[in-house]
Amino acid sequence: MNDFFENEASILELVDGFRNKNLLESQWTHEAHLAVGIWFLSHYDRYEATCLLRSGIIELNVSLGGKNTEISGYHETITLLWIWMIDKFLKANEGMPLTDLCNAFLKTEFSDRNMLLKFYSKEVLFSTRARAIWVEPDRRLLTSPF
């Protein structure tokens, strides 16, 4: 599998677009979400990164013409689960350069968008409750995968 990011500049450009709310919808991919998360968790503690990511995703969705509702847009449980997985990965790979971190994480099974269904049933994960607040997994306990 090829690297997703060629260099740190491509990641920083993505982060700047996220922060400035000028990404195109086509740029705001699953991989982009994860790379932005990796950058924020590399530069802020987990709690501050969570606040910045939460508000940033909500604002970016709106800037792209989307709506954050009970059925679309920002999803609290999904966001917090990815933050948890990225945080564990970063702690297990301290000292690795940003580009290597992003590419390595994107090559793991933990970056697979369907990974969340190992922890949650579709009914629970895609519920309005899980979109609004953190909901504990109903399939598997959260233990560090790294």
Coordinates of C-alpha atoms in Angstrom, one line a residue, residues 14-80:
L14 CA -5.0 20.1 5.1
V15 CA -4.9 21.3 8.8
D16 CA -4.8 24.9 7.6
G17 CA -7.8 24.3 5.4
F18 CA -9.6 22.7 8.3
R19 CA -8.8 25.5 10.7
N20 CA -9.7 28.2 8.1
K21 CA -12.8 26.4 7.0
N22 CA -11.7 26.6 3.3
L23 CA -11.4 22.9 2.5
L24 CA -13.4 21.6 -0.5
E25 CA -15.9 18.9 0.3
S26 CA -13.8 16.5 -1.9
Q27 CA -10.8 17.2 0.4
W28 CA -12.7 16.4 3.6
T29 CA -12.3 12.6 3.3
H30 CA -12.2 9.9 6.0
E31 CA -8.4 10.0 5.7
A32 CA -8.3 13.8 6.0
H33 CA -10.4 13.5 9.2
L34 CA -7.9 11.1 10.7
A35 CA -4.8 13.1 9.6
V36 CA -6.3 16.3 11.1
G37 CA -7.0 14.4 14.3
I38 CA -3.4 13.1 14.4
W39 CA -2.1 16.6 13.9
F40 CA -4.3 18.1 16.7
L41 CA -3.5 15.2 19.1
S42 CA 0.2 15.7 18.3
H43 CA 0.0 19.4 19.2
Y44 CA -2.6 19.6 22.0
D45 CA -3.5 17.5 25.0
R46 CA -6.4 15.1 24.4
Y47 CA -9.0 17.4 26.0
E48 CA -8.0 20.6 24.2
A49 CA -7.7 18.6 20.9
T50 CA -11.2 17.2 21.5
C51 CA -12.7 20.7 21.9
L52 CA -10.9 22.0 18.8
L53 CA -11.8 19.0 16.7
R54 CA -15.4 19.0 17.8
S55 CA -16.0 22.7 17.1
G56 CA -13.9 22.6 13.9
I57 CA -15.8 19.7 12.4
I58 CA -19.2 21.3 13.2
E59 CA -18.1 24.6 11.7
L60 CA -16.5 23.0 8.6
N61 CA -19.7 21.0 8.0
V62 CA -21.7 24.2 8.0
S63 CA -19.1 26.0 5.8
L64 CA -19.5 23.2 3.2
G65 CA -23.3 23.7 3.2
G66 CA -24.0 20.7 5.5
K67 CA -26.2 20.6 8.5
N68 CA -25.5 19.2 11.9
T69 CA -28.7 17.5 12.8
E70 CA -30.0 14.4 14.6
I71 CA -29.3 12.4 11.4
S72 CA -26.4 14.1 9.7
G73 CA -23.3 16.0 10.2
Y74 CA -21.2 16.0 13.4
H75 CA -21.3 12.7 15.4
E76 CA -20.0 12.8 19.0
T77 CA -19.5 9.1 19.6
I78 CA -17.7 8.5 16.3
T79 CA -15.4 11.6 16.8
L80 CA -14.5 10.6 20.4

